[in-house]
Coordinates of C-alpha atoms in Angstrom, one line a residue:
L37 CA 50.8 -63.8 -35.1
V38 CA 47.5 -63.4 -33.7
F39 CA 48.0 -59.6 -33.0
I40 CA 49.4 -59.1 -36.6
L41 CA 46.3 -60.7 -37.8
D42 CA 44.2 -58.6 -35.8
K43 CA 46.0 -55.6 -37.3
I44 CA 45.3 -56.8 -40.9
L45 CA 41.8 -57.7 -40.2
V46 CA 40.9 -54.3 -38.6
K47 CA 42.8 -52.3 -41.1
K48 CA 42.1 -54.1 -44.3
V49 CA 39.1 -56.2 -43.9
F50 CA 36.7 -55.0 -41.3
S51 CA 35.8 -52.0 -39.2
P52 CA 36.2 -52.5 -35.6
L53 CA 32.5 -52.7 -35.2
N54 CA 32.0 -55.3 -38.0
Y55 CA 35.0 -57.3 -36.7
V56 CA 33.5 -57.7 -33.1
L57 CA 30.3 -58.5 -34.6
V58 CA 32.0 -61.5 -36.7
I59 CA 33.5 -62.6 -33.5
G60 CA 30.3 -62.7 -31.6
G61 CA 28.5 -64.5 -34.3
L62 CA 31.3 -67.1 -34.3
S63 CA 30.8 -67.3 -30.4
G64 CA 27.1 -68.3 -31.3
L65 CA 28.5 -71.8 -32.2
S66 CA 28.6 -72.2 -28.4
L67 CA 24.9 -73.4 -29.0
F68 CA 26.0 -76.5 -30.1
L69 CA 28.1 -77.3 -26.8
F70 CA 25.0 -76.6 -24.7
P71 CA 24.4 -80.4 -24.1
F72 CA 28.0 -80.5 -22.5
I73 CA 26.8 -77.9 -19.8
D74 CA 26.0 -79.4 -16.3
F75 CA 22.8 -77.5 -15.7
S76 CA 21.9 -79.7 -12.7
S77 CA 24.7 -77.6 -10.8
L78 CA 24.2 -74.2 -12.6
S79 CA 22.9 -71.3 -10.2
G80 CA 21.6 -67.8 -11.5
T81 CA 24.9 -66.0 -10.0
V82 CA 27.1 -68.2 -12.0
L83 CA 24.9 -67.9 -14.9
T84 CA 24.9 -64.3 -14.8
T85 CA 28.8 -64.0 -14.0
A86 CA 29.5 -66.3 -17.0
L87 CA 27.5 -64.5 -19.5
L88 CA 28.6 -61.0 -18.4
S89 CA 32.5 -62.4 -18.8
G90 CA 31.6 -63.0 -22.6
A91 CA 29.8 -59.8 -23.0
F92 CA 32.7 -57.8 -21.5
S93 CA 35.0 -59.6 -23.7
I94 CA 33.1 -58.3 -26.9
I95 CA 33.3 -54.8 -25.4
G96 CA 36.7 -54.6 -24.6
I97 CA 38.0 -56.0 -27.8
Y98 CA 36.0 -53.5 -29.7
F99 CA 37.9 -50.5 -27.9
Y100 CA 41.1 -52.6 -28.4
F101 CA 40.3 -52.7 -32.3
K102 CA 39.5 -48.9 -32.4
V103 CA 43.0 -48.0 -31.1
L104 CA 44.6 -50.7 -33.2
L105 CA 43.2 -49.5 -36.4
K106 CA 44.9 -46.2 -35.9
H107 CA 48.3 -47.2 -34.2
E108 CA 51.0 -49.8 -34.6
A109 CA 50.5 -53.2 -32.8
S110 CA 54.2 -53.0 -31.5
W111 CA 52.5 -50.2 -29.3
V112 CA 49.1 -51.0 -28.7
V113 CA 49.7 -54.8 -27.7
P114 CA 52.5 -54.0 -24.8
L115 CA 50.4 -51.1 -23.5
L116 CA 47.2 -53.1 -23.2
F117 CA 48.1 -56.6 -22.5
G118 CA 51.6 -56.0 -20.7
I119 CA 50.2 -52.9 -18.4
F120 CA 46.5 -52.0 -18.5
I121 CA 45.2 -55.6 -18.2
P122 CA 47.9 -57.1 -15.7
I123 CA 47.4 -54.2 -13.4
I124 CA 43.7 -54.1 -13.5
T125 CA 43.4 -57.7 -13.2
F126 CA 45.7 -57.7 -10.2
I127 CA 43.5 -55.2 -8.4
L128 CA 40.2 -56.6 -9.4
S129 CA 41.1 -60.2 -8.5
R130 CA 42.6 -58.9 -5.0
F131 CA 39.3 -57.4 -4.0
F132 CA 36.7 -59.5 -5.5
L133 CA 38.2 -62.9 -5.5
G134 CA 40.9 -62.4 -2.4
E135 CA 43.8 -63.9 -4.7
V136 CA 47.2 -63.0 -3.1
L137 CA 50.6 -63.4 -5.2
S138 CA 53.4 -65.0 -4.2
S139 CA 57.0 -63.2 -3.9
V140 CA 57.8 -65.2 -7.1
Q141 CA 54.6 -64.1 -8.8
I142 CA 55.0 -60.6 -7.8
A143 CA 58.7 -60.4 -9.3
A144 CA 57.4 -61.7 -12.7
F145 CA 54.4 -59.5 -12.5
A146 CA 56.7 -56.5 -12.1
M147 CA 59.1 -57.8 -14.8
L148 CA 56.0 -58.0 -17.1
I149 CA 54.8 -54.4 -16.3
I150 CA 58.5 -53.1 -16.8
G151 CA 58.6 -54.7 -20.1
G152 CA 55.3 -53.3 -21.2
F153 CA 56.6 -49.6 -20.2
I154 CA 59.6 -50.1 -22.0
L155 CA 58.1 -51.1 -25.1
S156 CA 55.2 -48.6 -24.8
F157 CA 56.2 -45.2 -23.3
G158 CA 59.2 -44.5 -25.5
R159 CA 56.9 -43.2 -28.2
K160 CA 54.5 -40.2 -28.1
Y161 CA 50.8 -40.9 -28.6
N162 CA 47.8 -38.6 -27.9
F163 CA 46.0 -39.0 -24.5
R164 CA 42.7 -40.2 -26.1
S165 CA 44.2 -43.5 -27.5
I166 CA 45.7 -44.2 -24.3
L167 CA 42.3 -43.5 -22.5
I168 CA 40.5 -45.8 -24.9
L169 CA 43.1 -48.6 -24.3
L170 CA 42.5 -48.0 -20.5
I171 CA 38.9 -48.7 -21.1
A172 CA 39.5 -51.7 -22.9
G173 CA 41.8 -52.9 -20.2
V174 CA 39.0 -52.5 -17.6
F175 CA 36.3 -54.6 -19.8
L176 CA 39.0 -57.2 -20.7
S177 CA 40.1 -57.3 -17.0
L178 CA 36.5 -57.7 -15.7
E179 CA 36.1 -60.5 -18.4
L180 CA 39.0 -62.3 -16.8
V181 CA 38.0 -62.0 -13.2
L182 CA 34.3 -62.8 -13.9
L183 CA 35.5 -65.9 -15.8
K184 CA 37.6 -67.0 -13.0
S185 CA 34.9 -66.6 -10.6
A186 CA 32.7 -68.6 -12.6
F187 CA 35.2 -71.5 -12.9
N188 CA 35.5 -71.3 -8.9
H189 CA 31.8 -72.4 -8.6
F190 CA 31.3 -74.3 -12.0
D191 CA 33.3 -76.6 -14.1
F192 CA 35.6 -75.2 -16.6
I193 CA 34.0 -76.6 -19.9
S194 CA 30.5 -75.2 -18.8
G195 CA 31.7 -72.0 -17.6
Y196 CA 33.6 -71.3 -21.1
I197 CA 30.7 -72.4 -23.2
L198 CA 28.3 -70.0 -21.2
S199 CA 30.8 -67.3 -21.4
R200 CA 31.1 -67.5 -25.2
F201 CA 27.5 -67.6 -25.5
G202 CA 27.5 -64.2 -23.5
G203 CA 29.7 -62.7 -26.1
F204 CA 27.3 -64.0 -28.8
L205 CA 24.3 -62.2 -27.0
A206 CA 26.3 -59.0 -26.6
G207 CA 27.1 -59.1 -30.3
L208 CA 23.3 -59.7 -31.1
I209 CA 22.6 -56.7 -29.0
I210 CA 24.9 -54.5 -30.7
F211 CA 23.9 -55.6 -34.2
L212 CA 20.3 -54.9 -33.3
I213 CA 21.1 -51.6 -32.1
F214 CA 23.6 -50.2 -34.9
Y215 CA 22.3 -52.2 -37.9
R216 CA 18.6 -52.4 -37.4
Q217 CA 17.8 -49.6 -39.7
R218 CA 19.8 -51.3 -42.5
L219 CA 18.4 -54.6 -42.5
S220 CA 15.4 -53.5 -44.6
E221 CA 18.0 -52.4 -47.6
F222 CA 19.2 -56.1 -47.7
N223 CA 17.6 -58.1 -50.5
G224 CA 18.6 -61.6 -51.9
G225 CA 21.3 -59.8 -54.1
N226 CA 22.7 -57.7 -51.4
I227 CA 23.1 -60.4 -49.1
K228 CA 24.8 -62.8 -51.4
N229 CA 27.4 -60.1 -52.4
Y230 CA 27.9 -59.1 -48.6
I231 CA 28.6 -62.8 -47.8
S232 CA 30.9 -63.0 -51.2
N233 CA 32.9 -60.1 -49.9
S234 CA 33.1 -61.1 -46.4
Y235 CA 34.2 -64.7 -47.0
H236 CA 37.6 -64.3 -46.9
G237 CA 37.7 -62.1 -44.1
I238 CA 35.7 -64.3 -41.9
S239 CA 37.9 -67.4 -42.8
L240 CA 40.9 -65.3 -41.5
V241 CA 39.1 -64.4 -38.3
I242 CA 38.3 -68.3 -38.0
F243 CA 42.2 -68.9 -38.4
K244 CA 43.0 -66.2 -36.0
Q245 CA 40.6 -67.6 -33.4
F246 CA 42.0 -71.2 -33.6
L247 CA 45.2 -69.7 -33.2
S248 CA 44.5 -67.9 -30.2
L249 CA 43.1 -71.0 -28.6

C-alpha cells in the first residue's frame, strides 16, 4: 500500500522534487522531540553519522521517485528494494560495520535477491532508469548503514530523531538551492492558493508516512 501511494503521489500530486521537499519538511517535526535526546552522551561523530543518514535518505528517495514517475511500481520496487538495496547494504555493512551473516541469513538473503530478479528482469527497460535506481540504492543503503552505526553508539530514539532532523536539513538546503529565486514570486494570495492546492497531497503524504512506520 505504501508503494502504491508513492506512485499516486508522484504521478498525480507532486513532482519528485516537491515530494521529497514535503517529506523533508515533515521531518522538521523532529525538532519537537529534541528534549528526548540524550545530549550528554552525544559525540560529534555520532551526530554527523545520524544527520548524514537522514540527508542520504532524502537524496535516495528523490532518485527513487524520478524512476517511479515513469515506470510501474511492480518493476521499480522489486529492483530497488529487493536487489539493489540488499546487495549494497550487505557490502557496506560488511566492510564498515564488520557484520557477518549466518548461514540461515545468507539463504534468506539469496531468496530475496532471486525473487527480486524474477519480478524485475523479465521486462525491458532502458539502462538510464536502472542506473538512476542504482544511485538511489547507494544513497538509501548508506542511510541504513550510517543509521545502524549511530544506533551502535547511541540510543535508538535519539539516533532516529537526529536522523530525521538530518532529512529536514537536507530538504531545506535543496529548497533554498532550487526555489530561492521563486520565493519573491509569492505574495499572500499565492501562498494561500499553494497551500490550498497542496493540502490533500500533504494529507496523503502524512498518511503514507504513518503506514510506513
